[in-house]
Short mmCIF file of C-alpha atoms and ligand atoms in Angstrom, two decimals:
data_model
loop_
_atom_site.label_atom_id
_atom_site.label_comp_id
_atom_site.label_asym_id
_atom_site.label_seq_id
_atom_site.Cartn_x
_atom_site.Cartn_y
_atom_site.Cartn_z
CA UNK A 7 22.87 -22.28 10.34
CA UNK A 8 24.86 -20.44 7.49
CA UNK A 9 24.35 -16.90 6.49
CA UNK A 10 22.88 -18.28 3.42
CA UNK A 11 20.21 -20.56 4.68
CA UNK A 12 19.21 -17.58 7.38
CA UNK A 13 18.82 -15.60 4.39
CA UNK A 14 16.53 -18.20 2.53
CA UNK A 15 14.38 -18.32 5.58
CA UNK A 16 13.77 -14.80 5.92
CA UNK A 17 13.01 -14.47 2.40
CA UNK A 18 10.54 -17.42 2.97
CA UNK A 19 9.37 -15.13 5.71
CA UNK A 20 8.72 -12.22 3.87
CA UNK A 21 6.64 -14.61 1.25
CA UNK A 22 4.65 -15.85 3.49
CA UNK A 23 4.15 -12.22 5.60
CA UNK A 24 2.82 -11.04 1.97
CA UNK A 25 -0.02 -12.97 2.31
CA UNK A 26 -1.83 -10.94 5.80
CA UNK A 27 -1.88 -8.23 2.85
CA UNK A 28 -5.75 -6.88 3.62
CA UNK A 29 -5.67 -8.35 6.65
CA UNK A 30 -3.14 -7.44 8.67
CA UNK A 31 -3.18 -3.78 8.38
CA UNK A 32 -2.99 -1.19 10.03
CA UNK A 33 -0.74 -3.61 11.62
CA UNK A 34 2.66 -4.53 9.69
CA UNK A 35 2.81 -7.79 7.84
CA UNK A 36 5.32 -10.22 9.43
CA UNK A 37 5.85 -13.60 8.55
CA UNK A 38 7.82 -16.32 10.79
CA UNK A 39 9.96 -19.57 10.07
CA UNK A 40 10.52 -21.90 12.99
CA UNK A 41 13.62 -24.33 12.88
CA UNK A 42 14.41 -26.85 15.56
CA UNK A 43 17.42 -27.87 17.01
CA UNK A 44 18.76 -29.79 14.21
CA UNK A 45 18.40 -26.59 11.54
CA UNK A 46 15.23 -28.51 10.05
CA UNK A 47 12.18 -26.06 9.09
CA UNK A 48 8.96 -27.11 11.70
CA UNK A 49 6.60 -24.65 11.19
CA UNK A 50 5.17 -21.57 9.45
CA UNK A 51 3.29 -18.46 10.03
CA UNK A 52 2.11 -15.63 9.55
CA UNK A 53 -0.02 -12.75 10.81
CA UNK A 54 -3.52 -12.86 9.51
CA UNK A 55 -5.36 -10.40 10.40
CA UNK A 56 -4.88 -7.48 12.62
CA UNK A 57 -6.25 -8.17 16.57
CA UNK A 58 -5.35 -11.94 15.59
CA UNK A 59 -2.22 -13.89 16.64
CA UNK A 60 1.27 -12.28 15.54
CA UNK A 61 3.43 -14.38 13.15
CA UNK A 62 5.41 -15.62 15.58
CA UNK A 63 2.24 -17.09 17.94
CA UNK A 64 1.04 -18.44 14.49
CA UNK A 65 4.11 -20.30 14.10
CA UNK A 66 4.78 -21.61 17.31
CA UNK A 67 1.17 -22.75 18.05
CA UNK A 68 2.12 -24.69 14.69
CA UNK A 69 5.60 -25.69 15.93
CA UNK A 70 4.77 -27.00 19.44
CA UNK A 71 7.19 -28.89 21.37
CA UNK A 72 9.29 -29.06 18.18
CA UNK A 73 10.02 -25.11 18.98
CA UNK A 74 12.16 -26.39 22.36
CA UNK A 75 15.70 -25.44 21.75
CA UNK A 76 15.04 -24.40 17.63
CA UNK A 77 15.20 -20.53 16.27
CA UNK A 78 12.79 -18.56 15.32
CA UNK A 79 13.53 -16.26 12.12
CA UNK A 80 11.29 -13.27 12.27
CA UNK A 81 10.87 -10.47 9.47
CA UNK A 82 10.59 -7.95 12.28
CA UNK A 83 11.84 -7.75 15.65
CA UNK A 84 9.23 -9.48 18.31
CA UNK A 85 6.91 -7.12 20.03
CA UNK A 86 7.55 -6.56 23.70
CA UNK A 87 3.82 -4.97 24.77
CA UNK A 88 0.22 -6.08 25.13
CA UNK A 89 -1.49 -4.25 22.75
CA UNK A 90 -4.49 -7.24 21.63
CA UNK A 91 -2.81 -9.81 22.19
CA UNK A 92 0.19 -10.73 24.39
CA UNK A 93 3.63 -9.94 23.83
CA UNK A 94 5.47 -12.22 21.38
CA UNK A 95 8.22 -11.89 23.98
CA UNK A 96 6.79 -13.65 26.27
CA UNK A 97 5.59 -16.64 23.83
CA UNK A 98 8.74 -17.37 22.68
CA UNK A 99 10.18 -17.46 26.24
CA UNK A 100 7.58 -20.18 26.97
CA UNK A 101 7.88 -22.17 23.90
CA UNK A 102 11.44 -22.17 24.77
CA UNK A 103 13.33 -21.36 21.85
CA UNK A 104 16.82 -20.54 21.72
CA UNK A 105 17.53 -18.26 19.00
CA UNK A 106 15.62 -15.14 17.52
CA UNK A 107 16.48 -13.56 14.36
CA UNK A 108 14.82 -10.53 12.94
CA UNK A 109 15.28 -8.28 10.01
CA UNK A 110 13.80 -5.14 11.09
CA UNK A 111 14.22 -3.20 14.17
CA UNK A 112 10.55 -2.34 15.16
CA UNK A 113 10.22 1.63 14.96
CA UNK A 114 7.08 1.85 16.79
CA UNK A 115 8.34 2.84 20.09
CA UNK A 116 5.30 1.30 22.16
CA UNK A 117 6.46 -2.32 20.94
CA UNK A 118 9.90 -2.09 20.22
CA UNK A 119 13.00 -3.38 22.73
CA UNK A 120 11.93 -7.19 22.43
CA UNK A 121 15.28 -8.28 21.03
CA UNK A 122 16.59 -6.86 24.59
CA UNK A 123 14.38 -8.24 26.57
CA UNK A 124 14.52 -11.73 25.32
CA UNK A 125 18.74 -11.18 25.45
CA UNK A 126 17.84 -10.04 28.95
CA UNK A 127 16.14 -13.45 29.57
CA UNK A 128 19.25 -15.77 28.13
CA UNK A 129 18.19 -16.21 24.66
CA UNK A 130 20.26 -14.97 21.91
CA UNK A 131 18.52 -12.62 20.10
CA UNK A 132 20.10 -11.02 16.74
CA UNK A 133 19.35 -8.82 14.09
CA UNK A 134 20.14 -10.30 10.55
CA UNK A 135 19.11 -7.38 8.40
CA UNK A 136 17.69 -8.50 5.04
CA UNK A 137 16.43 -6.61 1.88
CA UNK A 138 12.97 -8.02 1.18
CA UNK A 139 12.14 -7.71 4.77
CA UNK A 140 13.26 -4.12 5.25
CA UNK A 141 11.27 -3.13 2.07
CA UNK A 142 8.15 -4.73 3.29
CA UNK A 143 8.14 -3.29 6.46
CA UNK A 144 8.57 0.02 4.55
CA UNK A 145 4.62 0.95 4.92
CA UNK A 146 4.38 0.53 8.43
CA UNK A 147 8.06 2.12 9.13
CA UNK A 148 6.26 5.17 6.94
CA UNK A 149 3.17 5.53 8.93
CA UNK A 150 5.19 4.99 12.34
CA UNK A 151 7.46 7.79 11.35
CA UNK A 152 5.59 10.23 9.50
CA UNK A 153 1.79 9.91 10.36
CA UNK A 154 1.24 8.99 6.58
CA UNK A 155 -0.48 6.07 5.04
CA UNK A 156 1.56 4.05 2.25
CA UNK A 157 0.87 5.75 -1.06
CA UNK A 158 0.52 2.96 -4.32
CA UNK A 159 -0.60 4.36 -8.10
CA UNK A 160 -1.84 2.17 -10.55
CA UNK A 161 -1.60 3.73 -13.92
CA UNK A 162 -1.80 1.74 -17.46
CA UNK A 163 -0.01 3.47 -20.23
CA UNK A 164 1.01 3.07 -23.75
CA UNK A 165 4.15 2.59 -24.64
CA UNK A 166 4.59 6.63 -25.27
CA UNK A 167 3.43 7.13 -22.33
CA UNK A 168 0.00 7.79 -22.61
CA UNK A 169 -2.61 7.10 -19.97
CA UNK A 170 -6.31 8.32 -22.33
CA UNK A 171 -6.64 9.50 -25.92
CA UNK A 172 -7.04 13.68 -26.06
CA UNK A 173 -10.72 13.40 -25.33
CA UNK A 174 -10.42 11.30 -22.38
CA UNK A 175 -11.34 7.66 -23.70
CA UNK A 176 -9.03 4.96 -21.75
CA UNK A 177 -11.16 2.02 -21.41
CA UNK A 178 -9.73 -0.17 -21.33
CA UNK A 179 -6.32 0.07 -22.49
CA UNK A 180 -4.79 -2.56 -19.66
CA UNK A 181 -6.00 -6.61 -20.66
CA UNK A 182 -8.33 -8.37 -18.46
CA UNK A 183 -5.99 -9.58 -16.07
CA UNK A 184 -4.58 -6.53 -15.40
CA UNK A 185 -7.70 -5.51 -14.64
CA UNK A 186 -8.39 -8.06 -12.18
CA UNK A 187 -5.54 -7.52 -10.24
CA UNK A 188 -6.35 -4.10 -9.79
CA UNK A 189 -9.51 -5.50 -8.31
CA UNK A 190 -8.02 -7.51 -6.45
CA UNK A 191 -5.76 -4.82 -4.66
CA UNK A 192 -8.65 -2.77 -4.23
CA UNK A 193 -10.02 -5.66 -2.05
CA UNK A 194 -7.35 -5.30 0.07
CA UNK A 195 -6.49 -1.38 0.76
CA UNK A 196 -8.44 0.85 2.75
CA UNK A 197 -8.80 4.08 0.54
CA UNK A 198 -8.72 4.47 -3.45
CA UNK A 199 -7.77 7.79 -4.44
CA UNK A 200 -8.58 9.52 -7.61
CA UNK A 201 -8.73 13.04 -9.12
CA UNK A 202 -11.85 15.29 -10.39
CA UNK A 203 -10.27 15.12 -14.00
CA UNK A 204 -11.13 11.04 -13.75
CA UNK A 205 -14.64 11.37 -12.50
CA UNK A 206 -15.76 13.46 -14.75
CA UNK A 207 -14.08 11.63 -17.65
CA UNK A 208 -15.06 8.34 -16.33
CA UNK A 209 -17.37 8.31 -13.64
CA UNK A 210 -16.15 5.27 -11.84
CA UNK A 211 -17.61 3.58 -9.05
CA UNK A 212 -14.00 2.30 -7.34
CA UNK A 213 -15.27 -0.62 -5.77
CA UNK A 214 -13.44 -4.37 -5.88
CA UNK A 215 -15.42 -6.61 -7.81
CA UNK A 216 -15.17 -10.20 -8.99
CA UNK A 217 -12.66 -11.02 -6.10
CA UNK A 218 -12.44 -11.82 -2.62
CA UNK A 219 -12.95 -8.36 -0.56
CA UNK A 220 -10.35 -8.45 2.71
CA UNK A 221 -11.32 -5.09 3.32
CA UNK A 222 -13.72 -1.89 2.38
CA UNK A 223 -11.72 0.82 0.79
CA UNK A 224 -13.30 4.27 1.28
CA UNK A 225 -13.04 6.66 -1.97
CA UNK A 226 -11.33 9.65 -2.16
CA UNK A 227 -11.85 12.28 -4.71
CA UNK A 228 -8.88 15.25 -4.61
CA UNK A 229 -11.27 18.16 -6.05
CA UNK A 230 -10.30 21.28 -4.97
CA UNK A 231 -12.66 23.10 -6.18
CA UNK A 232 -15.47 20.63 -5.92
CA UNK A 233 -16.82 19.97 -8.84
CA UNK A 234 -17.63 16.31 -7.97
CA UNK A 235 -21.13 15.73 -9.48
CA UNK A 236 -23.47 14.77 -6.32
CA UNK A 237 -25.25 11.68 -8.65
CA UNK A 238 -21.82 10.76 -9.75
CA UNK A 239 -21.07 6.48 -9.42
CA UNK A 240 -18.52 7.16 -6.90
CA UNK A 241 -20.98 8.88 -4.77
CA UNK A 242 -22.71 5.67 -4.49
CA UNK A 243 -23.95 4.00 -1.11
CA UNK A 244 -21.25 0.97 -2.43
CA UNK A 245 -18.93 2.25 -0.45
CA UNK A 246 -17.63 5.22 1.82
CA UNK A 247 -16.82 8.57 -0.38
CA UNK A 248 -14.46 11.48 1.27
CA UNK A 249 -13.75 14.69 -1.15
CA UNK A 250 -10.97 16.10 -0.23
CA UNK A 251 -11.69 20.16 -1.52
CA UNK A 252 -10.45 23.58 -0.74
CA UNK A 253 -10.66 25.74 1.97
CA UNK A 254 -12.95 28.08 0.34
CA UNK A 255 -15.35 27.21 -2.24
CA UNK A 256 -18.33 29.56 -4.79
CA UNK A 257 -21.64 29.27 -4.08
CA UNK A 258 -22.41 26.67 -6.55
CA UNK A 259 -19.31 24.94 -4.86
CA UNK A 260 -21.09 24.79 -1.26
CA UNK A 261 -24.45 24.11 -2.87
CA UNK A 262 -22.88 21.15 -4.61
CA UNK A 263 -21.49 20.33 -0.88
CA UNK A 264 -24.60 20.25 1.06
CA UNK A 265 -26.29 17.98 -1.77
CA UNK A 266 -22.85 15.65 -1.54
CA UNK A 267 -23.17 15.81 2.48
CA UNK A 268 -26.38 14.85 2.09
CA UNK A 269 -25.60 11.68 0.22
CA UNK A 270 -23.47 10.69 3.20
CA UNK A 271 -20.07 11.94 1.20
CA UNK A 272 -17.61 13.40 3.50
CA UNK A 273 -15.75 16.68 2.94
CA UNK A 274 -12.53 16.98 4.04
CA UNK A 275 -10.37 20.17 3.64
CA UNK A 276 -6.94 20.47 1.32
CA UNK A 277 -4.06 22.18 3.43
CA UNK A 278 -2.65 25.52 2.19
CA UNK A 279 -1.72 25.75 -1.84
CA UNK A 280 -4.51 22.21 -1.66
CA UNK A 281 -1.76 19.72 -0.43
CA UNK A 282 -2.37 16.75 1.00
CA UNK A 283 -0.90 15.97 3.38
CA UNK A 284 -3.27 16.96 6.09
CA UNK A 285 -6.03 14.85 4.65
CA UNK A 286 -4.42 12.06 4.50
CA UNK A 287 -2.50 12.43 7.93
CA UNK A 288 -6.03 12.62 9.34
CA UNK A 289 -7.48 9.41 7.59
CA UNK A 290 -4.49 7.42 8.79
CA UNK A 291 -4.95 8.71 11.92
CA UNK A 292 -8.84 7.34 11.71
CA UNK A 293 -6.87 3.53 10.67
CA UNK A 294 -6.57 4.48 7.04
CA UNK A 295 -2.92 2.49 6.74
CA UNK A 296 -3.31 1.99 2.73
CA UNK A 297 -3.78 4.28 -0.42
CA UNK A 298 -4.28 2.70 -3.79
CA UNK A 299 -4.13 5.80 -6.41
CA UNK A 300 -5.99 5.12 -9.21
CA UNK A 301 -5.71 8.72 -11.09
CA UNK A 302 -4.90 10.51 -13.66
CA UNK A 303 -1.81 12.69 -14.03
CA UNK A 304 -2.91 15.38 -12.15
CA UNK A 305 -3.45 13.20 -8.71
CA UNK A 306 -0.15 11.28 -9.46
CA UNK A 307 1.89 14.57 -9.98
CA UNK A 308 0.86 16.43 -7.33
CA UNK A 309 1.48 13.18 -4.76
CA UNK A 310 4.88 13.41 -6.54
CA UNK A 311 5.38 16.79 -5.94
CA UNK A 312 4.86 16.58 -2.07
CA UNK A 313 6.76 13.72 -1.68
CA UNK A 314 4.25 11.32 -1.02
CA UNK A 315 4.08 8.84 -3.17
CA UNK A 316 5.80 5.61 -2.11
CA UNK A 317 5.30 3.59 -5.40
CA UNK A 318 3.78 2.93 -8.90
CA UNK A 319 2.70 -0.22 -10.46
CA UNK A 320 2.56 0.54 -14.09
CA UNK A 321 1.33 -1.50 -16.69
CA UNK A 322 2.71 -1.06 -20.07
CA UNK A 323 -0.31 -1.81 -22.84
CA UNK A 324 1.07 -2.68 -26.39
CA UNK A 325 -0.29 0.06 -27.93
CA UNK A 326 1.48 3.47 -29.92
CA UNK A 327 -1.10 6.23 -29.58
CA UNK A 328 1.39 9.07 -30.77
CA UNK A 329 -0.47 11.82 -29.91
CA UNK A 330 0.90 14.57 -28.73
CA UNK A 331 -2.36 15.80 -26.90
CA UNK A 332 -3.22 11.97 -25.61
CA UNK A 333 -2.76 12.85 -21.31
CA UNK A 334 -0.02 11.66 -19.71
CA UNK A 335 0.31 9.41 -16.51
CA UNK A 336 2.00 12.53 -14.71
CA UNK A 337 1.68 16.25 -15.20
CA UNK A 338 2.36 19.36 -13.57
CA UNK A 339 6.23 18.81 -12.43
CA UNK A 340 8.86 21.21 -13.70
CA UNK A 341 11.94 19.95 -13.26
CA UNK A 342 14.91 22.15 -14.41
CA UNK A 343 17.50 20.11 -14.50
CA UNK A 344 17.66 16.41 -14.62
CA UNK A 345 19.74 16.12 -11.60
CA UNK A 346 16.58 17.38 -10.19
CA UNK A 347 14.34 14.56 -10.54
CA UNK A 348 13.45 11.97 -8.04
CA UNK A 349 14.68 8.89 -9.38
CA UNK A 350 12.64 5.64 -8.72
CA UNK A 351 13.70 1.99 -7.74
CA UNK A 352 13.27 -0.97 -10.54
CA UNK A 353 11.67 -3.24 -7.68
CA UNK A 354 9.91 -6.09 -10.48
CA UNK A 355 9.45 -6.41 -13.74
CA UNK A 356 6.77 -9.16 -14.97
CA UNK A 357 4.12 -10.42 -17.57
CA UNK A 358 0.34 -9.86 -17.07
CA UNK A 359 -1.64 -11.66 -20.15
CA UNK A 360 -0.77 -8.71 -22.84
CA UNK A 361 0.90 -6.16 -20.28
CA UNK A 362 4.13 -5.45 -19.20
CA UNK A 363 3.70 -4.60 -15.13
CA UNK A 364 6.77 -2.68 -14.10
CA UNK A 365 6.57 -1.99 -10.14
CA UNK A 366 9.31 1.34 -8.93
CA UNK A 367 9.44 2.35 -5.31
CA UNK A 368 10.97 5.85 -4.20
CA UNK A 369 13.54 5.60 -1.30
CA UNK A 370 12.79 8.39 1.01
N1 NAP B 16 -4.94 4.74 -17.86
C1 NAP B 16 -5.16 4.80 -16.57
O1 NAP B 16 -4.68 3.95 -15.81
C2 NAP B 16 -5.97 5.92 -16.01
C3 NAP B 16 -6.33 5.90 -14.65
C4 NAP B 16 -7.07 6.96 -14.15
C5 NAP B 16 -7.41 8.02 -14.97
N2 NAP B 16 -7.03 7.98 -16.28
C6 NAP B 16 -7.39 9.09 -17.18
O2 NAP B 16 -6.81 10.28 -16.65
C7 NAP B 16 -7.55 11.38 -17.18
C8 NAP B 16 -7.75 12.42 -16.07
O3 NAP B 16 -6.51 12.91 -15.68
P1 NAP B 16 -6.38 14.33 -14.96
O4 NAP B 16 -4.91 14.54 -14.72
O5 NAP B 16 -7.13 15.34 -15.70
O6 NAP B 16 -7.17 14.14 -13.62
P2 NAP B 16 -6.94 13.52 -12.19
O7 NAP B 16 -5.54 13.24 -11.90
O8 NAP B 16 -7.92 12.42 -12.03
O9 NAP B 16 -7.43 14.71 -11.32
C9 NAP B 16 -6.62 15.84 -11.17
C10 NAP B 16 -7.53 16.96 -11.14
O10 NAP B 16 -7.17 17.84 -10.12
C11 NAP B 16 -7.17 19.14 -10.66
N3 NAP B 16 -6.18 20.00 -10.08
C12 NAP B 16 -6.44 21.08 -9.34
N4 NAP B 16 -5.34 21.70 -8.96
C13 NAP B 16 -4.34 20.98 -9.52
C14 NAP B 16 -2.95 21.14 -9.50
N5 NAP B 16 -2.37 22.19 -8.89
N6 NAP B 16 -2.19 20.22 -10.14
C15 NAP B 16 -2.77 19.18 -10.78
N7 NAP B 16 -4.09 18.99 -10.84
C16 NAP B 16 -4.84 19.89 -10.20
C17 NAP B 16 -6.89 18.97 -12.12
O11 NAP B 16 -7.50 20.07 -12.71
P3 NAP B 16 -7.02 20.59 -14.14
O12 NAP B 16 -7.53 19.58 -15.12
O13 NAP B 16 -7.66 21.92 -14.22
O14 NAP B 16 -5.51 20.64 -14.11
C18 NAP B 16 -7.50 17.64 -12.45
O15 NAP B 16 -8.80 17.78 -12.95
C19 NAP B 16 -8.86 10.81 -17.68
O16 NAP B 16 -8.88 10.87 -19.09
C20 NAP B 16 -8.86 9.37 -17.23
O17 NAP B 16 -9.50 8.51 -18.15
C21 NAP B 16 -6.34 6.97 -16.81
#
């Protein structure tokens, strides 16, 4: 097999790896090609849904005898433990395939060394590293190394750059089927985070609707000062709510606390100067692996500020609104110099109905 065709597998890999999206996680995605001796493609897989069968098990319960002597092309490297299921090690040794190719090294270090160990047992075991695999193991490498869930805004702006008229009115600027995809993402993360500024300007419930729901997101209000109204929609028995709110609050604050706490919201504390990062260490510790931000620019700049957000999927309505008090879709950063800034990746650019969708990443 040619560099070429490896690479053509992997990114069929990392197509088909897309598709555990909701299910999979906390675990990574990983998708899995199996080709017999002859180079020709036998089977497919995938992993589903996490406590299921990895992508490799998927594949070769597909492949069967066909997998004798073939390769298996992996988008990350074959775990070596027994977490829920066996190691993938060990099924690939019995289905008694020849080759293994992965693009990632795994970085959790309870699974990793499986390329050794199946070098160690005589088959040849490489790693082909390969772009689209490497970026979607990017949310799992994050909360491996850093105790962080994968950060995602949603925003839809005008073409200026405007995310709600001066008094607040943004419904709906994005078309229908922007809107449905948004739905449909919110089917398949486990937290939706807004700001304080959105609920009271929109009181929205944050719940998928109209689409198939993988998962139950939990809502997440950053409101330092917690202002969150307790009969506010997002307060709702829908779905889980967690306010994330400063250390110390006014009386009318706390009052407004105990009437939240008795709606069954949460309250979780801000760290020092009401960052984030503690909050959100601590929901990912409790399996939270996925944040969908759906904010305004105060949410989305202060994410930006701590170096937290991972990416944005922005959807560009066809609308001028030319105001120069309209709110933005980010607020509150100060660069000096442009030098200074952050600058994104261009992953995609595409068409949704009306919309431009324009999807950046930040390589940290
Ligand atoms: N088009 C879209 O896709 C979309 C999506 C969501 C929301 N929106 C619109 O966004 C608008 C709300 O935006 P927003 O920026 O006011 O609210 P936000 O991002 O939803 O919430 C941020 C809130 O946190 C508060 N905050 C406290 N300390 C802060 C700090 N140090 N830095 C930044 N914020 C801090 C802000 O208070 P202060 O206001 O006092 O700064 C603000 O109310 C609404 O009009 C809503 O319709 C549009």
């Amino acid at each position: 097999m040619n560099e070429s065709r490896i690479r053509t597998l992997l990114g069929r890999a990392v197509r088909l790896a897309a598709r555990g999206h909701g299910g999979a996680e906390p675990n990574p995605m990983v998708g899995c090609v199996i080709v017999d001796a002859h180079g020709e493609v036998v089977a497919e897989g995938f992993h589903r849904r996490c406590g299921g069968p990895h992508a490799e098990v998927d594949a070769l319960a597909a492949a069967g005898e066909r997998a004798r002597g073939g390769t298996a092309i992996v988008t990350l490297e074959p775990c070596a433990h027994r977490g829920r299921t066996g190691p993938c090690t060990d099924a690939l040794r019995a289905a008694g395939v020849a080759r293994v190719l992965y693009a990632v090294a795994d970085p959790n270090p309870l699974a990793a060394g499986g390329g050794a160990q199946l070098s160690a047992s005589g088959i040849q075991a490489e790693l082909f590293p390969h772009d689209g695999a490497r970026e979607l193991a990017l949310p799992f490498v994050k909360r491996v190394q850093t105790g962080l869930p994968w950060i995602s805004a949603k925003w839809a702006q005008s073409i200026d750059g405007a995310i709600a008229l001066a008094n607040g009115d943004s419904k709906w600027l994005s078309c229908a089927r922007s809107r449905h995809m948004v739905h449909r993402e919110r089917g398949r993360v486990d937290a939706i985070l807004t700001g304080i500024g959105t609920v009271i300007a929109d009181d929205p419930q944050l719940t998928a609707r109209g689409v198939r729901v993988h998962r139950q997101a939990m809502r997440v209000v950053f409101d330092p000062a917690l202002r969150t109204p307790p009969e506010a929609r997002i307060c709702d028995a829908s779905a889980p709510t967690v306010i994330l709110a400063s250390e110390s609050l006014d009386a009318a604050a706390t009052q407004r606390a105990n009437q939240l706490v008795a709606r069954g919201v949460r309250i979780l504390r801000l760290g020092a100067g009401d960052t984030m990062r503690a909050p959100l260490a601590a929901l990912a510790k409790e399996g939270v692996a996925r944040v969908l931000v759906e904010a305004g620019g105060g949410v989305v700049g202060r994410l930006l500020r701590e170096e937290i957000l991972d990416e944005a999927w922005v959807f560009i309505v066809p609308f001028v609104i030319g105001d120069d008090l309209a709110r933005r879709s980010v607020r509150g950063l100060t660069p000096a110099v442009l030098a200074a800034v952050a600058r994104a990746r261009l992953m995609s650019v595409r068409q949704r109905g009306t919309d431009a969708l324009l999807h950046y990443r930040w390589t940290r």
